[in-house]
Coordinates of C-alpha atoms and ligand atoms in Angstrom, one line a residue:
M1 CA 10.7 -21.4 -13.6
P2 CA 8.1 -18.6 -13.8
G3 CA 8.7 -15.4 -11.9
R4 CA 7.7 -15.7 -8.2
I5 CA 5.4 -13.3 -6.4
L6 CA 6.5 -12.6 -2.8
G7 CA 3.4 -10.9 -1.4
I8 CA 2.3 -7.3 -1.3
H9 CA 5.0 -4.7 -2.4
H10 CA 3.1 -1.5 -1.9
I11 CA -0.5 0.0 -2.0
T12 CA -1.2 3.4 -3.5
A13 CA -4.2 5.5 -2.4
I14 CA -5.6 9.0 -3.0
A15 CA -5.8 11.8 -0.4
A16 CA -7.4 15.2 -0.5
G17 CA -4.6 17.2 1.2
A18 CA -0.9 16.8 1.7
K19 CA -0.5 18.3 5.1
K20 CA -3.4 16.4 6.8
N21 CA -2.2 13.1 5.1
H22 CA 1.4 13.6 6.3
E23 CA 0.3 14.4 9.8
F24 CA -2.0 11.4 10.2
Y25 CA 0.4 8.8 8.8
T26 CA 3.6 10.1 10.4
R27 CA 2.3 11.4 13.7
V28 CA -0.9 9.5 14.6
L29 CA 0.1 6.2 13.0
G30 CA 3.9 6.6 13.6
L31 CA 4.9 5.5 10.1
R32 CA 8.1 6.7 8.6
L33 CA 8.0 9.0 5.6
V34 CA 10.6 7.0 3.6
K35 CA 10.3 9.0 0.4
K36 CA 9.0 12.4 -0.5
T37 CA 8.8 12.9 -4.2
V38 CA 6.3 14.0 -6.8
N39 CA 3.8 12.3 -9.1
F40 CA 6.0 11.7 -12.2
D41 CA 2.9 12.2 -14.4
D42 CA 1.9 15.4 -12.5
P43 CA 5.0 16.9 -10.8
T44 CA 3.0 19.7 -9.1
T45 CA 1.6 16.9 -6.8
Y46 CA 3.4 15.1 -4.1
H47 CA 4.0 11.4 -4.0
F48 CA 4.4 10.3 -0.4
Y49 CA 5.7 6.8 0.6
Y50 CA 5.2 5.7 4.2
G51 CA 6.7 2.6 5.6
N52 CA 8.6 1.0 8.5
E53 CA 12.2 1.7 9.5
T54 CA 13.8 0.4 6.3
G55 CA 11.0 1.1 3.9
G56 CA 11.1 -2.5 2.9
P57 CA 8.7 -4.0 0.3
G58 CA 5.5 -5.1 2.1
T59 CA 5.5 -2.0 4.3
I60 CA 4.8 0.8 1.9
L61 CA 1.6 2.7 1.7
T62 CA 1.9 5.5 -0.9
F63 CA -0.4 8.5 -1.5
F64 CA -1.1 11.1 -4.3
P65 CA -2.5 14.0 -2.2
W66 CA -4.5 16.1 -4.6
E67 CA -5.5 19.3 -2.8
G68 CA -9.3 19.5 -2.5
I69 CA -10.1 16.5 -4.7
R70 CA -13.6 15.1 -4.2
R71 CA -14.2 12.0 -2.0
G72 CA -14.3 8.7 -3.9
R73 CA -16.6 5.8 -3.1
A74 CA -15.4 2.4 -1.9
G75 CA -17.0 -0.4 -3.8
T76 CA -16.5 -3.4 -6.0
G77 CA -13.4 -3.6 -8.2
Q78 CA -11.3 -2.0 -5.5
V79 CA -9.0 -2.7 -2.6
T80 CA -11.4 -1.7 0.2
A81 CA -9.3 -2.4 3.3
V82 CA -5.6 -2.0 4.0
S83 CA -4.5 -3.9 7.0
F84 CA -1.3 -3.3 9.0
S85 CA 0.4 -5.7 11.4
V86 CA 1.0 -4.6 15.0
P87 CA 2.4 -6.6 17.9
G88 CA 0.3 -8.7 20.1
G89 CA -1.0 -6.8 23.2
S90 CA -0.8 -3.4 21.5
M91 CA -4.6 -2.8 20.8
G92 CA -5.1 -0.9 24.2
F93 CA -2.4 1.5 23.1
W94 CA -4.0 2.1 19.8
L95 CA -7.5 2.5 21.2
D96 CA -6.3 5.2 23.5
R97 CA -4.5 6.9 20.7
F98 CA -7.4 6.9 18.4
R99 CA -9.7 8.3 21.1
G100 CA -7.1 11.1 21.8
H101 CA -6.9 12.0 18.1
N102 CA -10.6 11.7 17.2
V103 CA -10.0 8.9 14.8
T104 CA -13.2 7.0 13.7
Y105 CA -12.9 3.4 14.7
N106 CA -14.9 0.2 15.5
N107 CA -14.3 -1.9 18.6
P108 CA -11.8 -4.7 17.9
S109 CA -13.3 -7.9 16.6
S110 CA -12.0 -11.3 15.8
R111 CA -11.4 -12.5 12.2
F112 CA -9.9 -15.8 11.3
G113 CA -8.7 -16.0 14.9
E114 CA -6.9 -12.6 14.9
E115 CA -7.9 -9.4 16.6
A116 CA -8.6 -6.7 14.1
L117 CA -9.2 -2.9 14.8
V118 CA -10.9 -1.1 11.9
F119 CA -10.5 2.6 11.5
L120 CA -10.6 5.4 8.9
D121 CA -8.0 7.9 7.8
P122 CA -8.9 11.6 7.4
D123 CA -10.2 11.0 3.9
G124 CA -12.3 8.0 5.0
L125 CA -9.9 5.3 3.7
K126 CA -10.6 2.1 5.6
L127 CA -7.5 0.8 7.4
E128 CA -7.1 -2.0 10.0
L129 CA -4.6 -2.9 12.6
V130 CA -4.3 -6.7 13.0
S131 CA -2.4 -8.1 16.0
D132 CA 0.3 -10.5 14.8
A133 CA 2.7 -11.8 17.4
G134 CA 4.8 -13.7 14.8
D135 CA 5.8 -10.6 12.7
E136 CA 9.5 -9.9 13.2
R137 CA 9.8 -6.8 11.1
K138 CA 11.1 -3.7 12.9
A139 CA 8.7 -0.7 13.3
W140 CA 9.9 2.8 13.0
D141 CA 10.8 4.4 16.3
A142 CA 8.4 7.3 16.0
D143 CA 8.1 10.2 18.5
E144 CA 4.7 9.2 19.9
V145 CA 4.5 5.5 18.9
P146 CA 7.2 3.4 20.6
P147 CA 8.4 0.5 18.4
E148 CA 6.9 -2.1 20.8
F149 CA 3.5 -0.9 19.7
G150 CA 4.4 0.2 16.2
I151 CA 3.2 -0.8 12.8
R152 CA 5.4 -3.5 11.2
G153 CA 4.1 -3.2 7.7
F154 CA 1.2 -4.7 5.9
H155 CA -0.7 -7.7 7.3
S156 CA -3.1 -8.0 4.3
A157 CA -5.4 -6.3 1.9
A158 CA -9.0 -6.9 1.1
L159 CA -10.4 -6.7 -2.4
T160 CA -14.2 -6.3 -2.9
L161 CA -15.5 -8.0 -6.0
E162 CA -18.8 -8.8 -7.7
G163 CA -17.6 -12.4 -8.4
Y164 CA -14.4 -13.8 -6.9
E165 CA -13.5 -17.0 -8.7
A166 CA -11.5 -15.5 -11.6
T167 CA -9.5 -13.4 -9.3
A168 CA -9.0 -16.4 -7.0
K169 CA -7.7 -18.4 -9.9
L170 CA -5.2 -15.6 -10.8
L171 CA -4.0 -15.6 -7.2
T172 CA -3.6 -19.4 -6.9
D173 CA -2.6 -20.5 -10.4
V174 CA -0.4 -17.6 -11.4
F175 CA 0.7 -15.8 -8.2
G176 CA 1.2 -18.9 -6.1
Y177 CA -1.3 -18.1 -3.3
E178 CA -3.1 -20.8 -1.4
K179 CA -6.7 -20.6 -0.2
T180 CA -6.6 -21.2 3.5
E181 CA -9.9 -20.1 5.0
E182 CA -13.4 -18.7 4.2
H183 CA -16.2 -17.2 6.2
V184 CA -19.5 -16.2 4.7
N185 CA -18.4 -14.2 1.7
R186 CA -14.7 -13.6 2.7
F187 CA -12.1 -15.9 1.1
R188 CA -8.5 -15.8 2.4
F189 CA -5.4 -16.5 0.3
V190 CA -1.9 -16.8 1.7
N191 CA 1.4 -16.6 -0.2
P192 CA 3.8 -19.2 1.0
N193 CA 6.8 -17.5 -0.5
S194 CA 6.9 -14.6 2.1
P195 CA 6.6 -14.6 5.9
N196 CA 4.6 -11.4 6.0
A197 CA 2.4 -9.0 3.9
N198 CA 1.4 -12.3 2.3
I199 CA -2.4 -12.3 2.8
I200 CA -5.2 -11.3 0.3
D201 CA -8.8 -11.5 1.3
L202 CA -11.4 -11.6 -1.5
V203 CA -14.8 -10.3 -0.3
C204 CA -17.6 -11.3 -2.7
L205 CA -20.4 -8.7 -3.0
P206 CA -22.5 -9.7 -6.1
S207 CA -24.9 -6.8 -5.7
G208 CA -22.3 -4.3 -4.4
Q209 CA -22.0 -0.8 -6.0
R210 CA -19.0 -0.2 -8.2
G211 CA -16.3 1.8 -6.5
S212 CA -15.2 5.2 -7.7
V213 CA -11.5 6.2 -7.3
A214 CA -10.9 9.6 -5.7
A215 CA -9.9 10.8 -2.2
G216 CA -10.1 8.1 0.5
T217 CA -9.9 5.1 -2.0
V218 CA -7.1 2.9 -3.2
H219 CA -5.8 3.4 -6.7
H220 CA -3.8 0.1 -7.0
I221 CA -2.1 -2.7 -5.2
A222 CA 1.4 -3.8 -6.2
F223 CA 2.8 -7.3 -5.7
R224 CA 6.5 -8.1 -5.2
T225 CA 9.0 -9.8 -7.4
A226 CA 12.6 -10.1 -6.3
N227 CA 14.1 -8.7 -9.5
E228 CA 13.4 -7.7 -13.1
G229 CA 14.0 -11.2 -14.4
D230 CA 11.1 -12.6 -12.3
Q231 CA 9.0 -9.6 -13.2
L232 CA 9.5 -10.0 -16.9
R233 CA 8.8 -13.8 -16.7
M234 CA 5.6 -13.0 -14.8
R235 CA 4.7 -10.4 -17.4
E236 CA 5.1 -13.0 -20.3
R237 CA 3.0 -15.5 -18.3
L238 CA 0.2 -13.0 -17.8
I239 CA 0.3 -12.0 -21.5
S240 CA 0.1 -15.7 -22.5
L241 CA -3.1 -15.9 -20.4
G242 CA -4.7 -13.0 -22.2
Y243 CA -4.0 -10.2 -19.8
N244 CA -3.4 -6.8 -21.2
V245 CA -0.1 -5.8 -19.4
T246 CA 1.7 -2.5 -19.7
P247 CA 5.4 -2.4 -20.8
Q248 CA 7.9 -2.2 -18.0
L249 CA 7.9 1.3 -16.5
D250 CA 10.8 2.9 -14.5
R251 CA 9.5 4.2 -11.1
H252 CA 13.0 5.1 -10.0
Y253 CA 12.7 3.0 -6.8
F254 CA 11.4 -0.1 -8.5
K255 CA 10.3 -1.2 -12.0
S256 CA 6.6 -1.7 -12.6
V257 CA 4.1 -3.4 -14.9
Y258 CA 0.4 -2.9 -14.6
F259 CA -2.7 -4.8 -15.6
R260 CA -6.4 -5.0 -14.6
E261 CA -7.4 -8.2 -12.8
P262 CA -10.7 -9.9 -13.7
G263 CA -12.6 -8.2 -10.9
G264 CA -11.5 -4.8 -12.0
V265 CA -8.8 -4.0 -9.5
L266 CA -5.7 -2.4 -10.9
F267 CA -2.7 -4.7 -10.1
E268 CA 0.9 -3.8 -10.4
I269 CA 4.0 -6.0 -10.2
A270 CA 7.0 -4.2 -8.8
T271 CA 10.5 -5.2 -8.2
D272 CA 12.3 -5.2 -4.8
T273 CA 15.3 -3.6 -6.4
P274 CA 16.8 -1.0 -6.3
G275 CA 14.7 0.3 -3.4
F276 CA 14.4 3.6 -1.5
T277 CA 18.1 3.9 -0.6
V278 CA 19.0 4.5 -4.2
D279 CA 19.0 8.2 -3.7
E280 CA 19.1 8.7 0.1
S281 CA 21.0 6.8 2.9
P282 CA 18.9 4.7 5.2
A283 CA 19.3 7.4 8.0
E284 CA 18.1 10.1 5.7
L285 CA 15.1 8.5 4.1
G286 CA 12.3 10.9 3.5
R287 CA 14.2 14.1 4.5
G288 CA 14.6 15.8 1.1
L289 CA 12.3 16.3 -1.9
M290 CA 13.6 13.8 -4.3
L291 CA 13.2 14.4 -8.0
P292 CA 14.2 12.2 -10.9
D293 CA 17.0 13.6 -13.1
W294 CA 14.6 14.6 -15.8
L295 CA 12.6 16.8 -13.3
E296 CA 15.6 18.2 -11.4
F297 CA 15.9 21.3 -13.6
R298 CA 12.3 22.3 -12.6
R299 CA 13.0 22.0 -8.9
D300 CA 12.5 25.7 -8.0
E301 CA 9.2 25.8 -9.9
I302 CA 8.0 22.5 -8.4
E303 CA 9.0 23.4 -4.8
S304 CA 7.2 26.8 -5.1
V305 CA 3.8 25.1 -5.9
L306 CA 3.9 22.1 -3.6
P307 CA 2.1 22.9 -0.3
P308 CA 4.2 23.0 2.9
I309 CA 3.7 20.0 5.1
D310 CA 5.9 20.5 8.2
Ligands
ZN1 ZN1 2.4 1.5 -7.6

């Protein structure tokens, strides 16, 4: 039995400032900061993980906020839209909220029978709220966003590609997705192994400009496996198909392998285990600056250079 993919695990994007990023995602969008740590490859930069109440896989948008970094350009070879699931009937609440906070948005429109509200984060990253009455995940009870309107986690992600067939084949033949719908140049794939965060849209733009990764763009998308066994079986499968896959890396909250899919998007496969409660209790998620053991001896130095966010 090859390792199974269970939908989206997390999505990682770039921001140009920690304070503005933290304020937008926790206050305006009402997500929970479930982990505050540093970029393990550059410990003078934060790594923020935002999610729902439990920080479950399929709810986690993460950021590397590099102070003052230039804006990137969304384009082919990237995840170009990150969609969150919100309860049915909540769009009026969100429209009022976006007007009150000067958020750039488009009027809601219908896509594959669902209502979608497209908006931008402070760095220009394209986000969407999609109304999904069937999503039973619990939103975080944020100060200004009551759980009955709150974000439940990911609905889907859209990848923009020059050509889509090779990526589609990876999703269906290896990851177990099924093509369900298409409209013009948008092709929808659904993962039957998970009830949510299980949709990938491929948007085919043959003459589109190549994306450039910097502030306001997505760095990579991670797909879930239940455990390391499934992950390593999936890794072997990908290698046998000619993909160039990294060795397994320890990200403290999950184990990761990375490879580039045929359309140029950086894919990661991440384990559900051990999860974000490995170093903080569920009630305390996101409170402290969490450092891995091998950076703990540099805590004073690291804390002195990280910008304050509260
Ligand atoms: Zn990742």
